[in-house]
PDB file of C-alpha atoms and ligand atoms in Angstrom:
ATOM      1  CA  MET A   1      21.532  15.252  19.004  1.00 90.00           C
ATOM      2  CA  THR A   2      24.284  17.490  18.684  1.00 96.00           C
ATOM      3  CA  LEU A   3      27.384  16.005  18.021  1.00 98.00           C
ATOM      4  CA  LEU A   4      29.276  19.155  18.645  1.00 98.00           C
ATOM      5  CA  ASP A   5      28.388  21.499  22.522  1.00 98.00           C
ATOM      6  CA  VAL A   6      30.590  24.252  22.683  1.00 98.00           C
ATOM      7  CA  GLN A   7      29.843  26.304  26.273  1.00 98.00           C
ATOM      8  CA  ARG A   8      30.552  29.855  27.237  1.00 98.00           C
ATOM      9  CA  LEU A   9      33.870  29.793  25.102  1.00 98.00           C
ATOM     10  CA  ALA A  10      36.765  33.002  25.925  1.00 98.00           C
ATOM     11  CA  LYS A  11      39.736  34.485  24.963  1.00 98.00           C
ATOM     12  CA  ARG A  12      41.488  38.045  25.528  1.00 98.00           C
ATOM     13  CA  PHE A  13      43.816  39.551  23.566  1.00 98.00           C
ATOM     14  CA  GLY A  14      44.951  42.114  26.484  1.00 97.00           C
ATOM     15  CA  ALA A  15      42.082  44.698  26.859  1.00 96.00           C
ATOM     16  CA  VAL A  16      40.227  43.051  23.525  1.00 97.00           C
ATOM     17  CA  ARG A  17      37.801  40.442  24.187  1.00 98.00           C
ATOM     18  CA  ALA A  18      37.572  38.577  20.811  1.00 98.00           C
ATOM     19  CA  VAL A  19      35.237  35.669  21.802  1.00 98.00           C
ATOM     20  CA  ASP A  20      32.959  37.073  25.460  1.00 98.00           C
ATOM     21  CA  GLY A  21      31.296  33.298  25.955  1.00 98.00           C
ATOM     22  CA  VAL A  22      30.718  32.131  23.062  1.00 98.00           C
ATOM     23  CA  SER A  23      27.556  29.107  22.939  1.00 98.00           C
ATOM     24  CA  PHE A  24      26.166  26.898  20.318  1.00 98.00           C
ATOM     25  CA  GLU A  25      26.106  23.235  19.152  1.00 98.00           C
ATOM     26  CA  VAL A  26      26.726  21.714  16.390  1.00 98.00           C
ATOM     27  CA  ALA A  27      24.033  19.076  15.470  1.00 97.00           C
ATOM     28  CA  ARG A  28      24.565  15.638  13.115  1.00 95.00           C
ATOM     29  CA  THR A  29      24.747  16.039   9.433  1.00 94.00           C
ATOM     30  CA  GLU A  30      24.367  20.164  10.532  1.00 97.00           C
ATOM     31  CA  MET A  31      26.152  22.501   8.170  1.00 97.00           C
ATOM     32  CA  LEU A  32      26.456  25.568  10.599  1.00 98.00           C
ATOM     33  CA  ALA A  33      28.004  28.937   9.328  1.00 97.00           C
ATOM     34  CA  ILE A  34      29.465  30.865  11.436  1.00 97.00           C
ATOM     35  CA  ILE A  35      29.349  34.964  10.177  1.00 96.00           C
ATOM     36  CA  GLY A  36      29.754  38.625  11.522  1.00 95.00           C
ATOM     37  CA  PRO A  37      31.433  41.843  10.850  1.00 93.00           C
ATOM     38  CA  ASN A  38      35.204  42.251  10.680  1.00 91.00           C
ATOM     39  CA  GLY A  39      36.403  41.637  14.206  1.00 94.00           C
ATOM     40  CA  ALA A  40      33.828  39.946  15.235  1.00 96.00           C
ATOM     41  CA  GLY A  41      35.728  36.663  17.057  1.00 96.00           C
ATOM     42  CA  LYS A  42      35.324  34.671  14.537  1.00 95.00           C
ATOM     43  CA  SER A  43      38.378  33.171  13.545  1.00 93.00           C
ATOM     44  CA  THR A  44      39.243  33.075  16.934  1.00 95.00           C
ATOM     45  CA  CYS A  45      36.210  31.361  18.065  1.00 96.00           C
ATOM     46  CA  PHE A  46      37.456  28.564  15.303  1.00 93.00           C
ATOM     47  CA  ASN A  47      40.503  28.189  15.550  1.00 94.00           C
ATOM     48  CA  MET A  48      40.084  27.413  19.727  1.00 96.00           C
ATOM     49  CA  ILE A  49      37.023  24.884  18.837  1.00 96.00           C
ATOM     50  CA  GLY A  50      40.422  23.966  15.636  1.00 94.00           C
ATOM     51  CA  GLY A  51      42.549  23.942  19.095  1.00 94.00           C
ATOM     52  CA  GLN A  52      45.698  26.045  17.293  1.00 93.00           C
ATOM     53  CA  ILE A  53      44.400  28.779  20.106  1.00 96.00           C
ATOM     54  CA  GLU A  54      44.290  27.917  23.925  1.00 96.00           C
ATOM     55  CA  PRO A  55      40.581  29.338  25.448  1.00 98.00           C
ATOM     56  CA  ASP A  56      41.137  31.441  28.410  1.00 98.00           C
ATOM     57  CA  MET A  57      37.848  29.791  29.950  1.00 98.00           C
ATOM     58  CA  GLY A  58      34.819  27.824  28.277  1.00 98.00           C
ATOM     59  CA  MET A  59      34.925  24.506  27.431  1.00 98.00           C
ATOM     60  CA  VAL A  60      33.832  21.942  23.914  1.00 98.00           C
ATOM     61  CA  LEU A  61      32.756  18.863  24.004  1.00 98.00           C
ATOM     62  CA  PHE A  62      32.377  16.983  20.787  1.00 98.00           C
ATOM     63  CA  ASP A  63      29.941  13.574  21.345  1.00 97.00           C
ATOM     64  CA  GLY A  64      30.571  14.155  25.284  1.00 96.00           C
ATOM     65  CA  ALA A  65      34.543  14.260  25.541  1.00 97.00           C
ATOM     66  CA  ASP A  66      36.269  16.963  26.596  1.00 98.00           C
ATOM     67  CA  ILE A  67      37.839  18.283  23.475  1.00 98.00           C
ATOM     68  CA  THR A  68      39.116  22.191  25.350  1.00 97.00           C
ATOM     69  CA  ARG A  69      42.597  22.990  24.906  1.00 93.00           C
ATOM     70  CA  ALA A  70      42.766  18.717  23.194  1.00 95.00           C
ATOM     71  CA  THR A  71      45.872  19.562  20.484  1.00 93.00           C
ATOM     72  CA  PRO A  72      45.474  19.848  16.443  1.00 90.00           C
ATOM     73  CA  GLN A  73      46.538  15.955  15.994  1.00 88.00           C
ATOM     74  CA  LYS A  74      44.800  14.199  18.731  1.00 93.00           C
ATOM     75  CA  LEU A  75      41.665  16.230  17.359  1.00 95.00           C
ATOM     76  CA  PHE A  76      41.958  15.081  13.782  1.00 90.00           C
ATOM     77  CA  ARG A  77      43.170  11.279  15.400  1.00 90.00           C
ATOM     78  CA  ILE A  78      39.518  12.320  17.359  1.00 95.00           C
ATOM     79  CA  GLY A  79      37.407  13.053  13.786  1.00 95.00           C
ATOM     80  CA  ILE A  80      37.321  16.425  13.852  1.00 96.00           C
ATOM     81  CA  GLY A  81      39.122  17.095  10.328  1.00 92.00           C
ATOM     82  CA  ARG A  82      40.169  20.323   8.885  1.00 89.00           C
ATOM     83  CA  THR A  83      41.306  21.100   5.084  1.00 84.00           C
ATOM     84  CA  PHE A  84      44.199  23.202   4.379  1.00 75.00           C
ATOM     85  CA  GLN A  85      45.530  24.723   1.306  1.00 73.00           C
ATOM     86  CA  ILE A  86      48.168  22.388  -0.214  1.00 71.00           C
ATOM     87  CA  ALA A  87      51.601  22.310   0.361  1.00 68.00           C
ATOM     88  CA  THR A  88      54.656  23.309  -2.171  1.00 70.00           C
ATOM     89  CA  VAL A  89      56.025  20.085  -1.756  1.00 67.00           C
ATOM     90  CA  PHE A  90      52.847  18.441  -3.783  1.00 80.00           C
ATOM     91  CA  GLN A  91      52.697  20.364  -5.898  1.00 85.00           C
ATOM     92  CA  SER A  92      54.275  17.953  -8.613  1.00 88.00           C
ATOM     93  CA  MET A  93      52.587  15.233  -7.139  1.00 91.00           C
ATOM     94  CA  ASN A  94      48.833  13.929  -9.366  1.00 93.00           C
ATOM     95  CA  VAL A  95      46.668  13.614  -7.640  1.00 94.00           C
ATOM     96  CA  ARG A  96      46.520   9.585  -6.926  1.00 93.00           C
ATOM     97  CA  GLU A  97      49.825  10.532  -5.120  1.00 91.00           C
ATOM     98  CA  VAL A  98      48.001  13.217  -2.869  1.00 90.00           C
ATOM     99  CA  LEU A  99      45.250  11.702  -2.179  1.00 92.00           C
ATOM    100  CA  GLN A 100      47.480   7.573  -1.529  1.00 90.00           C
ATOM    101  CA  THR A 101      50.354  10.132   0.719  1.00 86.00           C
ATOM    102  CA  ALA A 102      47.321  11.289   2.914  1.00 87.00           C
ATOM    103  CA  LEU A 103      45.900   8.030   3.163  1.00 89.00           C
ATOM    104  CA  LEU A 104      49.571   6.806   4.254  1.00 86.00           C
ATOM    105  CA  SER A 105      49.512   9.155   5.946  1.00 83.00           C
ATOM    106  CA  ARG A 106      46.148   8.561   8.119  1.00 85.00           C
ATOM    107  CA  ASP A 107      46.951   5.024   8.237  1.00 85.00           C
ATOM    108  CA  GLY A 108      50.045   5.653  10.136  1.00 80.00           C
ATOM    109  CA  ARG A 109      52.696   4.950   8.120  1.00 76.00           C
ATOM    110  CA  SER A 110      55.482   6.761   6.637  1.00 65.00           C
ATOM    111  CA  PHE A 111      55.614   8.617   3.285  1.00 56.00           C
ATOM    112  CA  SER A 112      59.267   8.635   2.313  1.00 58.00           C
ATOM    113  CA  PHE A 113      59.025   5.461  -0.056  1.00 55.00           C
ATOM    114  CA  ARG A 114      56.776   7.570  -3.485  1.00 55.00           C
ATOM    115  CA  LEU A 115      56.922   3.918  -5.187  1.00 51.00           C
ATOM    116  CA  SER A 116      54.765   2.395  -1.778  1.00 63.00           C
ATOM    117  CA  ALA A 117      53.114   5.036  -1.969  1.00 66.00           C
ATOM    118  CA  ARG A 118      52.400   4.443  -5.565  1.00 74.00           C
ATOM    119  CA  ALA A 119      50.503   0.716  -5.030  1.00 80.00           C
ATOM    120  CA  TYR A 120      49.377   2.169  -2.048  1.00 83.00           C
ATOM    121  CA  LYS A 121      45.252   1.847  -1.537  1.00 88.00           C
ATOM    122  CA  LYS A 122      44.499   3.285  -5.344  1.00 89.00           C
ATOM    123  CA  GLU A 123      41.046   2.164  -5.202  1.00 91.00           C
ATOM    124  CA  GLU A 124      40.391   4.132  -1.978  1.00 93.00           C
ATOM    125  CA  ALA A 125      42.194   7.400  -4.266  1.00 93.00           C
ATOM    126  CA  GLU A 126      40.498   6.479  -6.692  1.00 94.00           C
ATOM    127  CA  GLU A 127      36.579   6.265  -4.883  1.00 94.00           C
ATOM    128  CA  LEU A 128      37.931   9.517  -2.807  1.00 94.00           C
ATOM    129  CA  SER A 129      38.734  11.477  -6.249  1.00 95.00           C
ATOM    130  CA  ALA A 130      35.092  10.264  -7.403  1.00 94.00           C
ATOM    131  CA  SER A 131      33.609  11.787  -4.167  1.00 93.00           C
ATOM    132  CA  VAL A 132      34.692  15.862  -5.391  1.00 94.00           C
ATOM    133  CA  GLY A 133      34.439  14.651  -8.841  1.00 93.00           C
ATOM    134  CA  LEU A 134      38.021  13.992  -9.692  1.00 94.00           C
ATOM    135  CA  GLN A 135      37.787  10.839 -11.380  1.00 90.00           C
ATOM    136  CA  GLY A 136      39.008  12.328 -14.911  1.00 93.00           C
ATOM    137  CA  PHE A 137      42.291  14.289 -12.813  1.00 96.00           C
ATOM    138  CA  LEU A 138      43.556  10.772 -10.878  1.00 95.00           C
ATOM    139  CA  ASP A 139      46.829  11.448 -13.554  1.00 95.00           C
ATOM    140  CA  THR A 140      47.290  15.218 -13.198  1.00 96.00           C
ATOM    141  CA  GLU A 141      49.459  17.598 -11.767  1.00 94.00           C
ATOM    142  CA  CYS A 142      48.262  19.807  -8.873  1.00 93.00           C
ATOM    143  CA  ARG A 143      50.261  22.738 -10.166  1.00 93.00           C
ATOM    144  CA  ALA A 144      48.302  22.068 -13.742  1.00 94.00           C
ATOM    145  CA  LEU A 145      44.787  22.396 -11.749  1.00 93.00           C
ATOM    146  CA  SER A 146      42.603  24.330 -11.783  1.00 91.00           C
ATOM    147  CA  TYR A 147      41.262  26.754  -8.674  1.00 89.00           C
ATOM    148  CA  GLY A 148      38.949  25.062  -8.236  1.00 90.00           C
ATOM    149  CA  ASP A 149      39.878  21.978  -8.916  1.00 92.00           C
ATOM    150  CA  LEU A 150      42.908  22.488  -6.445  1.00 91.00           C
ATOM    151  CA  LYS A 151      40.014  23.296  -3.788  1.00 91.00           C
ATOM    152  CA  ARG A 152      38.078  19.785  -3.982  1.00 93.00           C
ATOM    153  CA  VAL A 153      41.492  17.543  -3.423  1.00 93.00           C
ATOM    154  CA  GLU A 154      42.180  20.302  -0.984  1.00 91.00           C
ATOM    155  CA  LEU A 155      38.787  18.944   0.068  1.00 93.00           C
ATOM    156  CA  ALA A 156      39.828  15.480  -0.684  1.00 93.00           C
ATOM    157  CA  LEU A 157      42.432  15.433   1.970  1.00 91.00           C
ATOM    158  CA  ALA A 158      40.451  16.345   4.623  1.00 91.00           C
ATOM    159  CA  LEU A 159      37.455  13.419   3.926  1.00 93.00           C
ATOM    160  CA  ALA A 160      40.769  11.566   3.494  1.00 91.00           C
ATOM    161  CA  ASN A 161      40.831  10.980   7.465  1.00 91.00           C
ATOM    162  CA  ARG A 162      36.850  10.126   7.330  1.00 92.00           C
ATOM    163  CA  PRO A 163      36.235  13.235  10.050  1.00 96.00           C
ATOM    164  CA  ARG A 164      32.485  12.712  11.452  1.00 97.00           C
ATOM    165  CA  LEU A 165      33.387  16.978  11.892  1.00 97.00           C
ATOM    166  CA  LEU A 166      35.042  19.071   9.149  1.00 96.00           C
ATOM    167  CA  LEU A 167      36.003  22.380   9.948  1.00 95.00           C
ATOM    168  CA  MET A 168      35.837  24.689   6.949  1.00 93.00           C
ATOM    169  CA  ASP A 169      37.577  28.438   7.081  1.00 86.00           C
ATOM    170  CA  GLU A 170      36.448  30.407   3.769  1.00 87.00           C
ATOM    171  CA  PRO A 171      36.088  27.081   2.094  1.00 88.00           C
ATOM    172  CA  THR A 172      35.739  29.498  -0.882  1.00 89.00           C
ATOM    173  CA  ALA A 173      37.665  31.719  -0.945  1.00 86.00           C
ATOM    174  CA  GLY A 174      39.756  33.023  -4.220  1.00 87.00           C
ATOM    175  CA  MET A 175      36.233  31.415  -6.335  1.00 89.00           C
ATOM    176  CA  ALA A 176      34.092  32.862  -8.930  1.00 90.00           C
ATOM    177  CA  PRO A 177      30.619  32.701  -7.468  1.00 89.00           C
ATOM    178  CA  ASP A 178      29.884  29.886  -9.762  1.00 89.00           C
ATOM    179  CA  GLY A 179      32.184  27.380  -7.824  1.00 90.00           C
ATOM    180  CA  ARG A 180      31.761  28.540  -4.737  1.00 93.00           C
ATOM    181  CA  GLN A 181      28.249  27.071  -5.134  1.00 93.00           C
ATOM    182  CA  GLN A 182      29.625  24.500  -7.106  1.00 93.00           C
ATOM    183  CA  MET A 183      32.192  23.586  -4.136  1.00 93.00           C
ATOM    184  CA  MET A 184      29.291  24.094  -0.859  1.00 94.00           C
ATOM    185  CA  ARG A 185      26.966  22.148  -3.144  1.00 95.00           C
ATOM    186  CA  LEU A 186      29.666  19.125  -2.645  1.00 95.00           C
ATOM    187  CA  VAL A 187      30.465  19.706   1.006  1.00 95.00           C
ATOM    188  CA  ARG A 188      26.253  19.205   1.303  1.00 94.00           C
ATOM    189  CA  SER A 189      26.099  15.895  -0.275  1.00 94.00           C
ATOM    190  CA  LEU A 190      29.550  14.619   1.194  1.00 92.00           C
ATOM    191  CA  ALA A 191      27.512  15.581   4.572  1.00 91.00           C
ATOM    192  CA  ASP A 192      24.737  13.846   3.783  1.00 92.00           C
ATOM    193  CA  ARG A 193      26.263  10.586   2.509  1.00 91.00           C
ATOM    194  CA  SER A 194      28.357  10.872   4.541  1.00 91.00           C
ATOM    195  CA  GLY A 195      27.343  11.834   8.121  1.00 93.00           C
ATOM    196  CA  ILE A 196      29.843  14.524   8.459  1.00 96.00           C
ATOM    197  CA  SER A 197      28.694  17.769  10.479  1.00 98.00           C
ATOM    198  CA  VAL A 198      30.444  20.985   8.398  1.00 97.00           C
ATOM    199  CA  LEU A 199      31.310  24.540  10.845  1.00 97.00           C
ATOM    200  CA  PHE A 200      33.016  27.036   8.328  1.00 96.00           C
ATOM    201  CA  THR A 201      33.480  30.069   7.995  1.00 92.00           C
ATOM    202  CA  GLU A 202      32.137  32.109   5.366  1.00 89.00           C
ATOM    203  CA  HIS A 203      32.771  36.235   4.048  1.00 87.00           C
ATOM    204  CA  ASP A 204      29.907  34.857   1.224  1.00 90.00           C
ATOM    205  CA  MET A 205      26.379  35.911   2.114  1.00 92.00           C
ATOM    206  CA  ASP A 206      25.248  33.466  -1.380  1.00 91.00           C
ATOM    207  CA  VAL A 207      27.006  31.056   0.159  1.00 93.00           C
ATOM    208  CA  VAL A 208      25.745  31.079   4.038  1.00 95.00           C
ATOM    209  CA  PHE A 209      22.331  31.970   2.796  1.00 95.00           C
ATOM    210  CA  ASN A 210      22.406  29.175   0.331  1.00 94.00           C
ATOM    211  CA  HIS A 211      23.905  25.755   2.559  1.00 95.00           C
ATOM    212  CA  ALA A 212      24.117  26.752   5.779  1.00 97.00           C
ATOM    213  CA  ASP A 213      21.338  25.090   7.346  1.00 97.00           C
ATOM    214  CA  ARG A 214      22.201  27.390  10.627  1.00 98.00           C
ATOM    215  CA  ILE A 215      23.487  30.948  10.642  1.00 98.00           C
ATOM    216  CA  LEU A 216      25.807  32.060  13.829  1.00 98.00           C
ATOM    217  CA  VAL A 217      26.234  35.287  14.524  1.00 97.00           C
ATOM    218  CA  LEU A 218      28.849  36.992  16.044  1.00 97.00           C
ATOM    219  CA  ASN A 219      29.890  40.386  16.931  1.00 96.00           C
ATOM    220  CA  LYS A 220      31.928  42.130  19.334  1.00 96.00           C
ATOM    221  CA  GLY A 221      32.682  38.620  21.119  1.00 98.00           C
ATOM    222  CA  GLN A 222      29.523  37.843  21.549  1.00 98.00           C
ATOM    223  CA  VAL A 223      26.395  36.049  20.281  1.00 98.00           C
ATOM    224  CA  LEU A 224      24.478  38.312  18.190  1.00 97.00           C
ATOM    225  CA  ALA A 225      21.796  35.661  17.284  1.00 97.00           C
ATOM    226  CA  ILE A 226      21.651  31.399  15.588  1.00 98.00           C
ATOM    227  CA  GLY A 227      18.977  30.193  14.439  1.00 98.00           C
ATOM    228  CA  ALA A 228      18.366  29.189  10.166  1.00 98.00           C
ATOM    229  CA  PRO A 229      18.946  31.106   7.099  1.00 97.00           C
ATOM    230  CA  ASP A 230      14.962  33.253   7.273  1.00 96.00           C
ATOM    231  CA  GLN A 231      15.175  33.094  10.515  1.00 97.00           C
ATOM    232  CA  ILE A 232      18.440  34.957  11.429  1.00 96.00           C
ATOM    233  CA  ARG A 233      17.730  37.388   7.680  1.00 95.00           C
ATOM    234  CA  ALA A 234      14.341  38.359   9.080  1.00 94.00           C
ATOM    235  CA  ASP A 235      16.152  39.370  12.525  1.00 95.00           C
ATOM    236  CA  PRO A 236      16.425  42.374  13.128  1.00 94.00           C
ATOM    237  CA  ALA A 237      19.889  42.854  15.968  1.00 94.00           C
ATOM    238  CA  VAL A 238      21.321  41.375  12.387  1.00 95.00           C
ATOM    239  CA  GLN A 239      20.327  43.217  10.161  1.00 93.00           C
ATOM    240  CA  ALA A 240      20.901  46.718  12.040  1.00 92.00           C
ATOM    241  CA  VAL A 241      24.964  45.686  12.262  1.00 89.00           C
ATOM    242  CA  TYR A 242      24.941  44.692   8.141  1.00 81.00           C
ATOM    243  CA  LEU A 243      23.369  47.373   7.729  1.00 64.00           C
ATOM    244  CA  GLY A 244      25.924  49.037   5.245  1.00 53.00           C
ATOM    245  CA  GLU A 245      27.527  45.994   4.600  1.00 55.00           C
ATOM    246  CA  ASP A 246      26.707  44.067   1.596  1.00 49.00           C
ATOM    247  CA  ALA A 247      24.711  41.406   3.526  1.00 44.00           C
TER     248      ALA A 247
HETATM  249  P1  LIG B 301      37.349  37.319  12.578  1.00 87.79           P
HETATM  250  O1  LIG B 301      37.927  36.513  11.837  1.00 87.79           O
HETATM  251  O2  LIG B 301      35.728  37.438  13.504  1.00 87.79           O
HETATM  252  O3  LIG B 301      37.068  39.281  11.473  1.00 87.79           O
HETATM  253  P2  LIG B 301      39.355  37.496  15.340  1.00 87.79           P
HETATM  254  O4  LIG B 301      38.383  36.512  16.067  1.00 87.79           O
HETATM  255  O5  LIG B 301      40.675  37.987  13.657  1.00 87.79           O
HETATM  256  O6  LIG B 301      38.084  37.904  14.506  1.00 87.79           O
HETATM  257  O7  LIG B 301      39.410  39.047  15.613  1.00 87.79           O
HETATM  258  C1  LIG B 301      38.947  39.130  16.683  1.00 87.79           C
HETATM  259  C2  LIG B 301      39.715  40.131  17.593  1.00 87.79           C
HETATM  260  O8  LIG B 301      40.194  39.677  19.009  1.00 87.79           O
HETATM  261  C3  LIG B 301      39.955  41.023  16.982  1.00 87.79           C
HETATM  262  O9  LIG B 301      39.583  43.025  17.601  1.00 87.79           O
HETATM  263  C4  LIG B 301      41.276  41.564  16.473  1.00 87.79           C
HETATM  264  O10 LIG B 301      41.835  42.284  16.556  1.00 87.79           O
HETATM  265  C5  LIG B 301      41.694  40.558  18.005  1.00 87.79           C
HETATM  266  N1  LIG B 301      43.046  39.571  18.153  1.00 87.79           N
HETATM  267  C6  LIG B 301      42.198  38.375  17.181  1.00 87.79           C
HETATM  268  N2  LIG B 301      44.031  37.959  17.282  1.00 87.79           N
HETATM  269  C7  LIG B 301      44.562  38.901  17.508  1.00 87.79           C
HETATM  270  C8  LIG B 301      46.266  38.937  17.990  1.00 87.79           C
HETATM  271  N3  LIG B 301      46.558  37.284  18.241  1.00 87.79           N
HETATM  272  N4  LIG B 301      46.376  39.614  18.874  1.00 87.79           N
HETATM  273  C9  LIG B 301      45.730  40.587  19.036  1.00 87.79           C
HETATM  274  N5  LIG B 301      44.550  40.818  19.375  1.00 87.79           N
HETATM  275  C10 LIG B 301      43.959  40.123  18.358  1.00 87.79           C
HETATM  276 MG1  LIG B 302      38.980  36.175  10.350  1.00 87.79          MG
END
C-alpha cells in the first residue's frame, strides 16, 4: 500500500532543471533510498517533499492527502518526521531531559520550565531511549555522548512524534563504517516494529545496498531507475552513470 505518492515533481533554478518530472511511490514500512551523482537533484527533491522548497509543478500525496505546499510544521503534525541535528542549546541537557522536551513539544506544551519537564512522561522518555539503544544513557549529558550515540538521540527525537514517514538526509554522515551499518539496522528494526516508512538520501553505497528495500536513482533531475538493490546493481544505465565513482 502506498503511503507517499510523488507525481511529476519539478523545480528549476534559473536555467537549471534541478528536478524535472520525478514520480515515485513509497509503500508502508518501506525504506527507499534516493541516490545519484552530485547535482542529480536529490536534495531538491527531498526538500520539496519536506516542505523546505516549493515545487514549480507536480504533486505530493501523503496517505491520499495533497501535501504539495504544506509547511514543515503541518507535515510534522500529520506524521512526517525528519531528523535534525541536536541544537547546541541541548548540549548541556541529559538524554532524559532532551527526550522529555521533545515529548512536551509533541504534546503542544511549553518547555520554558525545566522543572515541569523533569517530571513529564518519564516512562515514555525511557521507552524512547530504549528503542534507540540508549537506555543506559538517560542521565548522560548530550555533550558527553559519542557522535554515534548523539545520532541515536536525534533519531529518538524524531520518533517522539510517532511519525509514519521519516525523512532522513544522509543519516549516517560523519559516522565510521561500523556505526553506519548499526544505525541503519536500528532504523530498519524501528521501521518494521512501528510501521514507519523511511525515505533517505545517502552517499555510502554499502549502506544503500544493504538497507534500502528499493533504490531511486536520479540523474540530471530525472529518474534513471527505480527498483530493488539487485535490480539497480545490474542496471546498465546506472552502471554507466556511476562509472568511475565508488558505487
Ligand atoms: P544533489 O543533492 O543530488 O547533489 P541538488 O538537488 O542539490 O543535487 O542540485 C540539483 C541542481 O540544482 C544542481 O545543478 C544544483 O547546482 C542546482 N541547485 C540546487 N539548489 C540550488 C539553488 N538554491 N539555487 C540555484 N541552483 C541550485
Ligand atoms: Mg544534495
